[in-house]
Amino acid sequence: MSETKLDRSEVAAMIDHTLLDPAASDADVRVLVDEARELGVYAVCVSPSMLPLRTTGDPSGPVLATVAGFPSGKHHSLIKGAEARLAVDQGAAEVDMVIDVGAAVAGEYNAVHADILTVREAIGHTPVLKVIIESAVLSDDAIVETCRAAERAGADFVKTSTGFHPAGGASVEAVRLMAQTVGGRLGVKASGGIRTADDALAMIDAGATRLGLSRTSAVLDGFRST
């Protein structure tokens, strides 16, 4: 049983309402933004090809987030940096980049650090940088070292998953380990496979400070309103 007592609006304020389906259209993104405003979430996260979004002009509306090197991470670091820089120029306030997961699996943490640092330097220090590590693929030691590399490179968050990897998405164990490693100095975003209010609460109890959801309404329906 969760010890966390949060109402619907408090959880909504932790959510990136996400649409990264390769088949998504402009109309789908407009629906996403309308839903985000109605639900009161923190941010919307869309593919960089959908930018700029002219539907997010309301300053009280959701923050605009996007991805870089998504979903494989097997892009040259300079390409990730250029993609992220263009997205910021087109209005993105947050970028969720995918690391070279293979480098992390191989224990090449200097390469992981350099990859993240390239993106950080490309976008500057004002935009929020979240680093997707694909935690389901990594050993506990690799999760710890990858989170440390992200922190050294100036990331703002570490994030569990793209939601596209066959190994799976977020787990309570991975979120807890990530949160322990960054010790509150970085945020922790749990993403991938979070479909119910109980799932969301388990991630928050484990240390998640942000949630990436595509089934946001269904999750929020499990929380009381005040």
Short mmCIF file of C-alpha atoms in Angstrom, two decimals:
data_model
loop_
_atom_site.label_atom_id
_atom_site.label_comp_id
_atom_site.label_asym_id
_atom_site.label_seq_id
_atom_site.Cartn_x
_atom_site.Cartn_y
_atom_site.Cartn_z
CA MET A 1 0.00 0.00 0.00
CA SER A 2 1.33 3.42 -0.96
CA GLU A 3 2.32 5.85 1.79
CA THR A 4 2.02 8.80 -0.60
CA LYS A 5 -1.10 10.94 -0.33
CA LEU A 6 -1.53 13.00 -3.47
CA ASP A 7 -4.63 14.37 -5.10
CA ARG A 8 -5.39 14.50 -8.81
CA SER A 9 -4.01 17.98 -9.39
CA GLU A 10 -0.75 17.24 -7.55
CA VAL A 11 -0.12 14.18 -9.69
CA ALA A 12 -1.12 16.03 -12.86
CA ALA A 13 1.55 18.62 -12.07
CA MET A 14 4.17 15.84 -12.32
CA ILE A 15 3.09 14.51 -15.73
CA ASP A 16 4.52 14.86 -19.23
CA HIS A 17 1.49 14.01 -21.40
CA THR A 18 3.19 12.19 -24.24
CA LEU A 19 2.58 11.37 -27.90
CA LEU A 20 5.56 9.84 -29.68
CA ASP A 21 3.74 7.47 -32.00
CA PRO A 22 5.49 7.57 -35.41
CA ALA A 23 2.07 7.69 -37.08
CA ALA A 24 0.91 10.75 -35.10
CA SER A 25 -0.50 13.61 -37.17
CA ASP A 26 -0.82 17.34 -36.57
CA ALA A 27 -4.44 16.73 -35.63
CA ASP A 28 -3.38 14.15 -33.03
CA VAL A 29 -0.98 16.64 -31.49
CA ARG A 30 -3.69 19.30 -31.32
CA VAL A 31 -5.85 16.81 -29.43
CA LEU A 32 -2.92 16.06 -27.11
CA VAL A 33 -2.46 19.73 -26.27
CA ASP A 34 -6.19 20.22 -25.67
CA GLU A 35 -6.19 17.18 -23.38
CA ALA A 36 -3.15 18.50 -21.54
CA ARG A 37 -4.85 21.81 -20.82
CA GLU A 38 -8.01 20.06 -19.66
CA LEU A 39 -6.12 17.66 -17.42
CA GLY A 40 -3.81 20.30 -15.95
CA VAL A 41 -0.59 18.40 -16.63
CA TYR A 42 2.86 19.93 -16.43
CA ALA A 43 4.05 19.32 -19.99
CA VAL A 44 3.32 17.81 -23.38
CA CYS A 45 6.02 15.73 -25.06
CA VAL A 46 5.97 15.31 -28.85
CA SER A 47 8.33 14.28 -31.61
CA PRO A 48 10.67 17.04 -32.83
CA SER A 49 9.20 16.85 -36.34
CA MET A 50 5.93 18.18 -34.90
CA LEU A 51 7.56 21.47 -33.90
CA PRO A 52 6.90 24.34 -33.80
CA LEU A 53 3.55 23.97 -32.08
CA ARG A 54 1.34 26.95 -32.66
CA THR A 55 -1.23 25.44 -30.32
CA THR A 56 0.83 26.14 -27.18
CA GLY A 57 0.72 29.93 -27.26
CA ASP A 58 -1.14 30.21 -23.96
CA PRO A 59 1.53 31.11 -21.36
CA SER A 60 -0.53 29.32 -18.70
CA GLY A 61 -0.62 26.15 -20.79
CA PRO A 62 1.65 23.12 -20.61
CA VAL A 63 5.40 23.26 -21.03
CA LEU A 64 6.61 21.95 -24.40
CA ALA A 65 8.99 18.98 -24.34
CA THR A 66 10.47 16.90 -27.12
CA VAL A 67 12.99 14.10 -27.70
CA ALA A 68 16.42 13.75 -29.31
CA GLY A 69 18.11 10.63 -30.62
CA PHE A 70 14.79 8.86 -30.17
CA PRO A 71 14.14 5.99 -29.73
CA SER A 72 17.37 4.07 -30.38
CA GLY A 73 20.02 6.50 -29.15
CA LYS A 74 22.25 5.25 -31.96
CA HIS A 75 22.64 8.67 -33.50
CA HIS A 76 25.92 10.54 -33.67
CA SER A 77 26.23 12.86 -30.69
CA LEU A 78 26.50 15.88 -32.98
CA ILE A 79 23.24 14.89 -34.66
CA LYS A 80 21.54 14.59 -31.27
CA GLY A 81 22.90 18.00 -30.34
CA ALA A 82 21.73 19.60 -33.59
CA GLU A 83 18.30 18.01 -33.26
CA ALA A 84 17.98 19.24 -29.69
CA ARG A 85 19.19 22.76 -30.58
CA LEU A 86 16.70 23.04 -33.43
CA ALA A 87 13.90 21.86 -31.14
CA VAL A 88 14.78 24.51 -28.57
CA ASP A 89 14.88 27.15 -31.30
CA GLN A 90 11.39 25.99 -32.30
CA GLY A 91 9.97 26.39 -28.82
CA ALA A 92 10.87 23.30 -26.80
CA ALA A 93 11.66 24.07 -23.16
CA GLU A 94 12.67 20.51 -22.32
CA VAL A 95 14.57 17.83 -24.25
CA ASP A 96 14.53 14.11 -23.43
CA MET A 97 17.63 12.62 -25.08
CA VAL A 98 18.41 8.92 -25.49
CA ILE A 99 21.93 7.82 -24.60
CA ASP A 100 23.96 5.31 -26.59
CA VAL A 101 22.62 2.39 -24.59
CA GLY A 102 25.20 0.03 -26.04
CA ALA A 103 27.99 2.18 -24.60
CA ALA A 104 26.41 1.95 -21.16
CA VAL A 105 25.98 -1.81 -21.46
CA ALA A 106 29.66 -2.09 -22.40
CA GLY A 107 30.71 0.03 -19.43
CA GLU A 108 31.96 2.87 -21.62
CA TYR A 109 30.77 5.59 -19.28
CA ASN A 110 33.15 8.25 -20.57
CA ALA A 111 31.47 7.86 -23.96
CA VAL A 112 28.05 8.12 -22.30
CA HIS A 113 29.18 11.28 -20.52
CA ALA A 114 30.53 12.81 -23.75
CA ASP A 115 27.29 12.03 -25.59
CA ILE A 116 25.19 13.78 -22.94
CA LEU A 117 27.61 16.69 -22.65
CA THR A 118 27.40 17.31 -26.40
CA VAL A 119 23.64 17.79 -26.14
CA ARG A 120 23.93 19.89 -23.00
CA GLU A 121 26.38 22.23 -24.69
CA ALA A 122 24.27 22.39 -27.84
CA ILE A 123 21.16 23.62 -26.03
CA GLY A 124 22.78 25.68 -23.28
CA HIS A 125 21.81 25.53 -19.63
CA THR A 126 18.34 27.08 -19.68
CA PRO A 127 16.37 24.23 -21.30
CA VAL A 128 15.71 21.21 -19.12
CA LEU A 129 17.70 18.16 -20.23
CA LYS A 130 16.37 14.70 -19.35
CA VAL A 131 18.58 11.69 -20.07
CA ILE A 132 16.87 8.44 -21.07
CA ILE A 133 18.99 5.48 -19.96
CA GLU A 134 16.77 2.47 -20.87
CA SER A 135 17.07 1.12 -17.34
CA ALA A 136 15.47 -2.23 -18.21
CA VAL A 137 18.52 -3.05 -20.35
CA LEU A 138 21.14 -2.11 -17.75
CA SER A 139 22.58 -3.86 -14.72
CA ASP A 140 22.28 -2.10 -11.38
CA ASP A 141 25.93 -1.04 -11.61
CA ALA A 142 25.38 0.34 -15.10
CA ILE A 143 22.31 2.29 -13.95
CA VAL A 144 24.34 3.88 -11.17
CA GLU A 145 27.30 4.75 -13.38
CA THR A 146 25.10 6.08 -16.18
CA CYS A 147 23.22 8.31 -13.74
CA ARG A 148 26.54 9.59 -12.43
CA ALA A 149 27.68 10.32 -15.98
CA ALA A 150 24.46 12.24 -16.62
CA GLU A 151 24.97 14.30 -13.49
CA ARG A 152 28.59 15.13 -14.42
CA ALA A 153 27.42 16.21 -17.87
CA GLY A 154 24.94 18.70 -16.42
CA ALA A 155 21.65 16.87 -16.95
CA ASP A 156 18.58 17.98 -15.02
CA PHE A 157 16.81 14.60 -14.95
CA VAL A 158 17.52 10.94 -15.49
CA LYS A 159 14.70 9.03 -17.11
CA THR A 160 14.00 5.30 -17.18
CA SER A 161 12.86 4.50 -20.68
CA THR A 162 11.68 5.44 -24.14
CA GLY A 163 8.77 3.02 -23.87
CA PHE A 164 9.86 1.53 -27.20
CA HIS A 165 12.57 -0.92 -26.11
CA PRO A 166 11.55 -4.61 -26.04
CA ALA A 167 13.29 -5.06 -22.68
CA GLY A 168 10.54 -3.03 -21.03
CA GLY A 169 9.86 0.30 -19.40
CA ALA A 170 10.02 1.70 -15.90
CA SER A 171 10.35 -0.48 -12.83
CA VAL A 172 10.05 0.44 -9.18
CA GLU A 173 13.48 -1.03 -8.51
CA ALA A 174 15.17 1.01 -11.23
CA VAL A 175 13.46 4.24 -10.17
CA ARG A 176 14.49 3.69 -6.57
CA LEU A 177 18.11 3.04 -7.56
CA MET A 178 18.18 6.08 -9.84
CA ALA A 179 16.71 8.28 -7.12
CA GLN A 180 19.22 7.01 -4.56
CA THR A 181 22.08 7.67 -6.98
CA VAL A 182 21.19 11.26 -7.84
CA GLY A 183 20.14 12.04 -4.27
CA GLY A 184 17.71 14.81 -5.14
CA ARG A 185 20.31 16.74 -7.14
CA LEU A 186 18.57 15.67 -10.37
CA GLY A 187 14.97 14.81 -11.02
CA VAL A 188 13.91 11.27 -11.85
CA LYS A 189 11.40 10.67 -14.62
CA ALA A 190 9.62 7.32 -14.73
CA SER A 191 8.30 6.47 -18.18
CA GLY A 192 7.20 3.34 -20.00
CA GLY A 193 4.36 1.03 -18.98
CA ILE A 194 2.72 3.27 -16.36
CA ARG A 195 -0.96 2.64 -16.99
CA THR A 196 -2.81 2.95 -13.66
CA ALA A 197 -2.92 5.17 -10.60
CA ASP A 198 -1.30 2.37 -8.58
CA ASP A 199 1.56 2.21 -11.10
CA ALA A 200 2.04 5.97 -10.83
CA LEU A 201 2.00 5.95 -7.03
CA ALA A 202 4.52 3.12 -6.91
CA MET A 203 6.90 5.14 -9.06
CA ILE A 204 6.40 8.28 -6.96
CA ASP A 205 6.97 6.31 -3.75
CA ALA A 206 10.20 4.98 -5.26
CA GLY A 207 11.45 8.51 -5.94
CA ALA A 208 10.04 9.62 -9.30
CA THR A 209 9.57 13.37 -9.55
CA ARG A 210 8.14 13.33 -13.06
CA LEU A 211 6.01 10.79 -14.93
CA GLY A 212 5.89 10.24 -18.69
CA LEU A 213 2.42 9.00 -19.61
CA SER A 214 0.45 8.38 -22.76
CA ARG A 215 -2.64 7.17 -20.87
CA THR A 216 -2.80 10.19 -18.65
CA SER A 217 -6.55 10.45 -18.25
CA ALA A 218 -6.90 6.82 -17.15
CA VAL A 219 -4.13 7.27 -14.56
CA LEU A 220 -5.54 10.52 -13.18
CA ASP A 221 -9.01 9.01 -12.91
CA GLY A 222 -7.61 6.91 -10.09
CA PHE A 223 -6.90 9.96 -7.91
CA ARG A 224 -9.33 11.99 -5.86
CA SER A 225 -10.02 15.61 -6.70
CA THR A 226 -10.00 18.29 -4.03
#
